[in-house]
Coordinates of C-alpha atoms and ligand atoms in Angstrom, one line a residue:
M1 CA 44.4 -16.3 35.5
K2 CA 41.0 -16.1 33.7
I3 CA 39.8 -14.6 30.5
N4 CA 36.1 -15.2 29.8
G5 CA 36.1 -17.6 32.7
K6 CA 38.9 -19.8 31.2
E7 CA 42.3 -20.2 32.8
Y8 CA 45.3 -19.1 30.7
R9 CA 49.0 -18.6 31.0
T10 CA 50.5 -15.8 28.7
I11 CA 52.8 -18.2 26.8
W12 CA 52.9 -21.9 26.1
F13 CA 54.4 -24.5 23.7
E14 CA 52.1 -26.7 21.6
S15 CA 52.7 -28.8 18.5
N16 CA 56.2 -27.3 17.9
I17 CA 54.8 -23.8 18.1
V18 CA 55.0 -21.1 20.8
K19 CA 51.6 -19.6 21.5
I20 CA 51.0 -16.1 23.0
I21 CA 48.1 -13.9 23.8
D22 CA 48.6 -10.9 21.4
Q23 CA 48.6 -7.9 23.8
T24 CA 48.5 -5.3 21.0
K25 CA 44.9 -6.4 20.3
L26 CA 43.6 -6.2 23.9
P27 CA 41.2 -5.2 25.3
H28 CA 39.0 -5.2 22.2
Q29 CA 40.0 -8.5 20.7
F30 CA 41.3 -11.7 22.3
T31 CA 43.7 -13.3 19.8
I32 CA 46.1 -16.2 20.3
K33 CA 49.2 -15.7 18.0
E34 CA 51.6 -18.4 16.9
L35 CA 55.4 -17.9 17.0
K36 CA 57.1 -20.4 14.7
T37 CA 60.6 -19.0 14.3
V38 CA 63.1 -17.0 16.4
K39 CA 62.3 -14.0 14.2
D40 CA 58.7 -14.2 15.2
A41 CA 59.7 -14.1 18.8
I42 CA 62.0 -11.2 18.3
N43 CA 59.2 -9.3 16.5
A44 CA 56.6 -10.1 19.1
I45 CA 58.9 -8.6 21.8
K46 CA 59.8 -5.5 19.6
V47 CA 56.2 -4.6 18.7
M48 CA 55.0 -5.5 22.2
E49 CA 52.6 -8.4 21.3
V50 CA 54.3 -9.7 24.5
R51 CA 55.6 -7.2 27.0
G52 CA 56.3 -6.8 30.7
A53 CA 59.8 -7.8 32.0
P54 CA 59.1 -11.4 33.1
L55 CA 57.1 -12.3 30.0
I56 CA 59.7 -10.9 27.6
G57 CA 62.2 -13.1 29.4
G58 CA 60.0 -16.2 29.0
T59 CA 59.4 -15.3 25.3
A60 CA 63.2 -14.9 24.7
A61 CA 63.8 -18.3 26.3
Y62 CA 61.2 -20.0 24.0
G63 CA 62.6 -17.8 21.1
L64 CA 66.0 -19.4 21.6
A65 CA 64.4 -22.9 21.7
L66 CA 62.7 -22.0 18.4
A67 CA 66.1 -21.0 17.0
V68 CA 67.4 -24.5 17.9
Q69 CA 64.4 -26.1 16.4
E70 CA 64.9 -24.1 13.1
N71 CA 68.6 -24.5 12.6
N72 CA 70.7 -26.4 15.1
N73 CA 73.9 -24.5 14.2
P74 CA 76.0 -22.9 16.9
E75 CA 76.6 -19.7 14.9
F76 CA 72.9 -19.3 14.2
I77 CA 72.0 -20.0 17.9
K78 CA 74.6 -17.4 19.1
K79 CA 73.4 -14.8 16.7
S80 CA 69.8 -15.4 17.6
A81 CA 70.7 -15.0 21.3
E82 CA 72.3 -11.7 20.6
E83 CA 69.3 -10.5 18.6
L84 CA 66.9 -11.6 21.3
I85 CA 68.8 -9.7 24.0
Q86 CA 68.8 -6.5 21.8
S87 CA 65.0 -6.7 21.0
R88 CA 64.2 -4.4 23.9
P89 CA 66.9 -2.7 26.0
T90 CA 65.6 -1.9 29.5
A91 CA 64.1 -5.1 31.1
I92 CA 67.1 -7.2 32.4
N93 CA 64.9 -10.4 32.3
L94 CA 65.6 -10.7 28.6
K95 CA 69.4 -11.0 29.0
W96 CA 68.9 -13.0 32.2
A97 CA 66.8 -15.6 30.4
V98 CA 68.9 -15.8 27.2
D99 CA 72.1 -16.2 29.3
R100 CA 70.5 -18.9 31.4
M101 CA 69.5 -20.7 28.2
M102 CA 72.9 -20.4 26.6
K103 CA 74.6 -21.7 29.7
K104 CA 72.3 -24.7 29.7
L105 CA 72.9 -25.4 26.1
S106 CA 76.7 -25.1 26.1
G107 CA 78.5 -28.3 25.3
I108 CA 75.2 -30.3 24.7
N109 CA 75.3 -32.7 21.7
S110 CA 73.0 -32.2 18.8
D111 CA 70.5 -35.0 19.5
Q112 CA 69.5 -33.7 22.9
I113 CA 69.8 -30.0 22.4
L114 CA 66.2 -29.3 21.3
S115 CA 64.5 -31.1 24.2
I116 CA 66.9 -29.5 26.7
A117 CA 66.2 -26.1 25.2
L118 CA 62.4 -26.6 25.4
N119 CA 62.6 -28.0 29.0
E120 CA 64.7 -25.0 30.1
A121 CA 62.3 -22.5 28.5
K122 CA 59.4 -24.2 30.3
E123 CA 61.4 -24.3 33.5
I124 CA 62.0 -20.5 33.3
C125 CA 58.3 -19.9 32.8
D126 CA 57.2 -22.4 35.5
E127 CA 59.7 -20.7 37.9
D128 CA 58.4 -17.3 37.1
E129 CA 54.8 -18.4 37.8
K130 CA 55.9 -19.9 41.2
F131 CA 57.9 -16.7 42.1
C132 CA 55.0 -14.5 41.2
E133 CA 52.7 -16.6 43.4
N134 CA 55.1 -16.3 46.3
I135 CA 55.3 -12.5 45.7
G136 CA 51.5 -12.6 46.2
I137 CA 51.7 -14.5 49.4
N138 CA 54.4 -12.2 50.7
G139 CA 52.6 -9.0 49.6
L140 CA 49.3 -10.1 51.0
K141 CA 50.7 -9.5 54.5
V142 CA 51.0 -5.8 53.7
I143 CA 47.5 -5.5 52.4
E144 CA 46.1 -7.5 55.3
E145 CA 47.9 -5.2 57.8
I146 CA 46.3 -2.2 56.2
Y147 CA 42.9 -3.9 56.2
N148 CA 43.1 -4.9 59.9
K149 CA 43.7 -1.3 60.9
K150 CA 41.3 0.3 58.5
K151 CA 38.5 -2.3 58.5
D152 CA 37.4 -1.0 55.1
T153 CA 38.2 -1.4 51.5
V154 CA 42.0 -1.1 50.8
N155 CA 42.6 1.3 47.9
I156 CA 45.7 0.4 45.9
L157 CA 47.3 2.5 43.2
T158 CA 49.2 0.8 40.4
H159 CA 51.0 2.0 37.3
C160 CA 51.4 0.4 33.9
N161 CA 50.6 -3.4 33.7
A162 CA 52.6 -5.4 36.2
G163 CA 49.7 -7.9 36.1
W164 CA 49.6 -11.5 35.0
L165 CA 49.7 -10.4 31.4
A166 CA 53.2 -9.0 32.0
T167 CA 54.4 -12.3 33.5
I168 CA 53.6 -15.9 33.0
N169 CA 50.8 -15.9 35.6
W170 CA 49.7 -14.0 38.7
G171 CA 51.7 -10.8 37.9
T172 CA 54.0 -9.1 40.2
A173 CA 52.2 -5.9 41.5
T174 CA 48.8 -7.6 41.0
S175 CA 49.7 -10.9 42.7
P176 CA 49.2 -9.6 46.3
I177 CA 45.9 -8.0 45.1
Y178 CA 44.7 -11.3 43.6
H179 CA 45.7 -13.1 46.8
A180 CA 43.9 -10.5 49.0
H181 CA 40.8 -10.8 46.8
K182 CA 40.8 -14.6 47.0
K183 CA 41.1 -14.3 50.8
G184 CA 38.0 -12.0 50.9
I185 CA 39.8 -8.8 51.8
P186 CA 37.9 -5.9 50.0
V187 CA 40.3 -4.2 47.6
H188 CA 39.8 -1.5 45.0
V189 CA 42.5 -0.6 42.5
W190 CA 43.3 2.8 41.1
V191 CA 44.6 2.0 37.6
D192 CA 46.9 4.6 36.1
E193 CA 46.0 4.8 32.4
T194 CA 49.8 4.8 31.6
R195 CA 50.2 6.9 28.5
P196 CA 51.3 6.6 25.8
R197 CA 50.5 2.9 25.3
N198 CA 47.8 2.8 28.0
Q199 CA 48.9 -0.6 29.5
G200 CA 47.0 0.3 32.7
A201 CA 43.7 1.0 30.9
N202 CA 44.0 -1.6 28.2
L203 CA 45.6 -4.5 30.2
T204 CA 45.5 -3.9 34.0
S205 CA 41.9 -2.8 34.1
Y206 CA 41.0 -5.6 31.6
E207 CA 42.6 -8.4 33.7
L208 CA 41.2 -7.1 37.0
N209 CA 37.7 -7.0 35.4
E210 CA 38.1 -10.6 34.3
E211 CA 38.8 -11.6 37.9
E212 CA 36.0 -9.3 39.2
I213 CA 38.3 -7.0 41.2
P214 CA 36.8 -3.5 41.5
N215 CA 39.0 -1.0 39.8
T216 CA 38.9 2.6 38.4
I217 CA 41.0 3.9 35.6
I218 CA 42.5 7.4 36.3
A219 CA 44.6 9.7 34.1
D220 CA 48.3 9.5 35.0
N221 CA 48.3 12.8 36.7
T222 CA 45.4 12.0 39.1
G223 CA 47.3 9.9 41.7
G224 CA 48.7 13.0 43.5
I225 CA 45.3 14.5 44.4
L226 CA 43.9 11.1 45.4
M227 CA 46.9 10.7 47.8
Q228 CA 46.3 14.2 49.2
R229 CA 42.7 13.3 49.8
G230 CA 43.6 10.1 51.6
E231 CA 42.1 7.9 48.9
V232 CA 45.2 5.7 48.3
D233 CA 46.3 3.3 51.1
M234 CA 49.3 2.0 49.2
C235 CA 51.0 1.9 45.8
I236 CA 52.4 -1.3 44.3
V237 CA 54.2 -1.2 41.0
G238 CA 56.4 -3.6 39.0
T239 CA 59.9 -3.1 37.7
D240 CA 62.0 -3.8 34.6
R241 CA 65.3 -3.6 36.3
T242 CA 66.1 -3.1 40.0
L243 CA 69.7 -2.3 41.0
S244 CA 71.4 -4.0 43.9
N245 CA 71.2 -0.7 45.8
G246 CA 67.3 -0.8 45.5
D247 CA 66.9 1.8 42.7
V248 CA 63.9 0.8 40.6
C249 CA 63.6 1.3 36.9
N250 CA 60.0 1.0 35.7
K251 CA 57.5 2.4 33.3
I252 CA 57.7 6.1 32.7
G253 CA 55.8 8.0 35.3
T254 CA 56.6 5.6 38.2
Y255 CA 59.0 8.1 39.7
L256 CA 56.4 10.9 39.9
K257 CA 54.0 8.6 41.6
A258 CA 56.7 7.6 44.1
L259 CA 57.4 11.3 44.8
A260 CA 53.7 12.0 45.4
A261 CA 53.5 8.9 47.7
H262 CA 56.5 10.1 49.7
D263 CA 55.0 13.6 50.2
N264 CA 51.8 12.1 51.4
N265 CA 53.2 9.2 53.6
V266 CA 51.6 6.6 51.3
P267 CA 53.6 3.3 51.3
F268 CA 55.2 2.7 47.9
Y269 CA 56.0 -1.0 47.3
V270 CA 57.7 -2.5 44.2
A271 CA 57.0 -6.2 43.5
L272 CA 59.6 -8.2 41.6
P273 CA 61.0 -11.7 41.0
S274 CA 64.7 -12.0 41.5
S275 CA 65.2 -12.4 37.7
T276 CA 64.6 -8.6 37.5
I277 CA 67.6 -7.7 39.8
D278 CA 70.6 -6.3 38.0
W279 CA 73.6 -7.2 40.2
D280 CA 76.1 -5.6 37.9
I281 CA 75.1 -2.0 37.1
K282 CA 75.9 0.1 40.2
D283 CA 74.7 3.5 39.0
S284 CA 71.2 4.0 37.7
K285 CA 72.5 6.5 35.1
N286 CA 73.9 3.4 33.3
I287 CA 70.6 1.7 32.8
P288 CA 69.7 1.7 29.1
I289 CA 66.4 3.6 28.9
E290 CA 64.3 2.6 25.9
E291 CA 63.1 5.5 23.6
R292 CA 60.2 4.3 21.4
N293 CA 58.6 5.7 18.3
S294 CA 56.9 9.1 18.9
E295 CA 53.9 7.8 17.0
E296 CA 52.9 6.0 20.2
L297 CA 52.3 9.5 21.6
S298 CA 50.9 11.3 18.6
H299 CA 48.4 8.6 17.6
V300 CA 45.7 6.8 19.6
E301 CA 44.0 3.5 18.8
G302 CA 40.6 2.4 19.7
V303 CA 37.3 1.0 18.4
D304 CA 34.6 2.9 16.6
E305 CA 30.8 2.5 16.9
N306 CA 31.0 -0.4 14.5
N307 CA 33.7 -2.2 16.6
Q308 CA 36.3 -1.5 14.0
V309 CA 39.8 -0.7 15.3
K310 CA 41.0 2.8 14.2
K311 CA 44.1 4.7 14.8
V312 CA 43.9 8.5 14.8
L313 CA 46.4 11.4 15.0
I314 CA 45.8 13.6 18.0
Y315 CA 48.7 16.0 17.8
P316 CA 49.3 19.0 15.4
K317 CA 50.9 17.5 12.3
K318 CA 54.0 19.6 12.6
S319 CA 54.7 18.9 16.3
K320 CA 57.6 16.9 17.5
A321 CA 57.1 14.4 20.4
M322 CA 59.5 12.4 22.5
N323 CA 58.8 9.0 24.0
L324 CA 61.0 7.8 26.8
A325 CA 59.5 4.5 28.0
F326 CA 61.1 4.1 31.5
D327 CA 62.3 6.2 34.5
V328 CA 64.2 5.4 37.7
T329 CA 62.8 5.8 41.2
P330 CA 65.6 6.2 43.7
A331 CA 65.6 3.6 46.5
K332 CA 64.9 6.3 49.1
Y333 CA 61.3 6.6 47.8
V334 CA 60.6 2.8 47.9
T335 CA 59.0 1.5 51.1
G336 CA 59.9 -2.1 50.4
L337 CA 60.7 -4.7 47.6
I338 CA 58.2 -7.6 47.6
T339 CA 60.1 -10.6 46.2
E340 CA 59.6 -14.3 46.0
R341 CA 61.7 -14.7 49.1
G342 CA 60.1 -12.1 51.3
I343 CA 59.9 -8.3 51.6
S344 CA 63.2 -6.4 51.9
D345 CA 64.3 -2.8 52.3
A346 CA 65.2 -1.2 49.0
S347 CA 68.9 -1.3 49.8
S348 CA 72.0 -3.4 49.2
D349 CA 71.7 -4.8 52.8
G350 CA 68.1 -5.6 52.4
L351 CA 68.6 -7.4 49.1
K352 CA 71.7 -9.2 50.4
Q353 CA 69.8 -10.5 53.3
L354 CA 67.3 -12.1 51.0
F355 CA 69.6 -13.2 48.2
K356 CA 73.0 -13.6 50.0
K357 CA 75.0 -12.2 47.0
Ligands
MRU1 O1 56.8 -1.3 28.2 P1 56.2 -2.5 29.0 O2 54.7 -2.6 28.9 O3 56.9 -3.8 28.7 O4 56.5 -2.1 30.5 C1 56.1 -2.9 31.5 C2 56.4 -2.4 32.8 O5 56.9 -1.3 33.0 C3 56.1 -3.3 34.0 O6 55.7 -2.5 35.1 C4 57.3 -4.1 34.4 O7 57.7 -4.8 33.2 C5 57.0 -5.1 35.4 S1 56.0 -6.4 34.8 C6 55.7 -7.5 36.0

């Protein structure tokens, strides 16, 4: 998608270096960062220069290719794979991508291993782009249906950034929105600010602005009253891990939005590529929920009147804070799962019909 009118993907490989858009600098500075070693990739995932489930999967895949490029030693590659998987705990795409890379590389002789690793990392990224495009084509039908009934702008609420910046391109939750916009359906997006890191305000609103899609940032607690007032036609969010029973783990606050949607009969959709489905964990209590540094809550970053980035403390110095990064929305609150293969019920039967597991 576009930034300043130029088409980008979020990650690419050029002259033996992996390049990413540094998301910790957005929306105030657009910076391309170079990852030269697997340590660089692990760090980029940890500090969230790249974030969003599909993109951290793609970065881990390229990270492993960087490990091969650096030191083609089986022990080093295995250790790098483990460290990549551990760099963030909740999004299943990380493990999915690393396992796929390791499977591809097993038994490959040393002359070919680097080109095979690079090809597979590119394949993982290309596939994600294609899957996200298909999510858009499938999700477009829901937006179109609402528009055909309403004959007026479709108001869509989203949480966090499940946009193209969270994937390789298109996004998951935003892909149906981009497809609707391209088709000339009038859409307006309510963008949850998404405290504490403000991925909604800093990234979703930014990327929608770049594509000229009307959007309004709201505080995270505003969605409920908007739904009561009939100002939300549907919600679409992304996910970091969806269980085979349809339970959805996503950015903290998603669950409360789903409850409000349920109470107000607002359809609540979750958009995901199949790489985000965890077929193994059966009980959502077993999903590892990331707890991040409480400084993400107590401090806020922005630019001052001289365009200088500043970080300031907003809490009492003595106060403790707690920063859980994800929550789980039970399947019963999810209207449908929008995937690359079609839309399914959030249930084992629904997912089985699409993915025949
Ligand atoms: O902590 P983040 O910014 O990586 O969290 C991202 C989300 O929660 C997204 O909604 C999710 O990864 C889906 S991305 C298409």
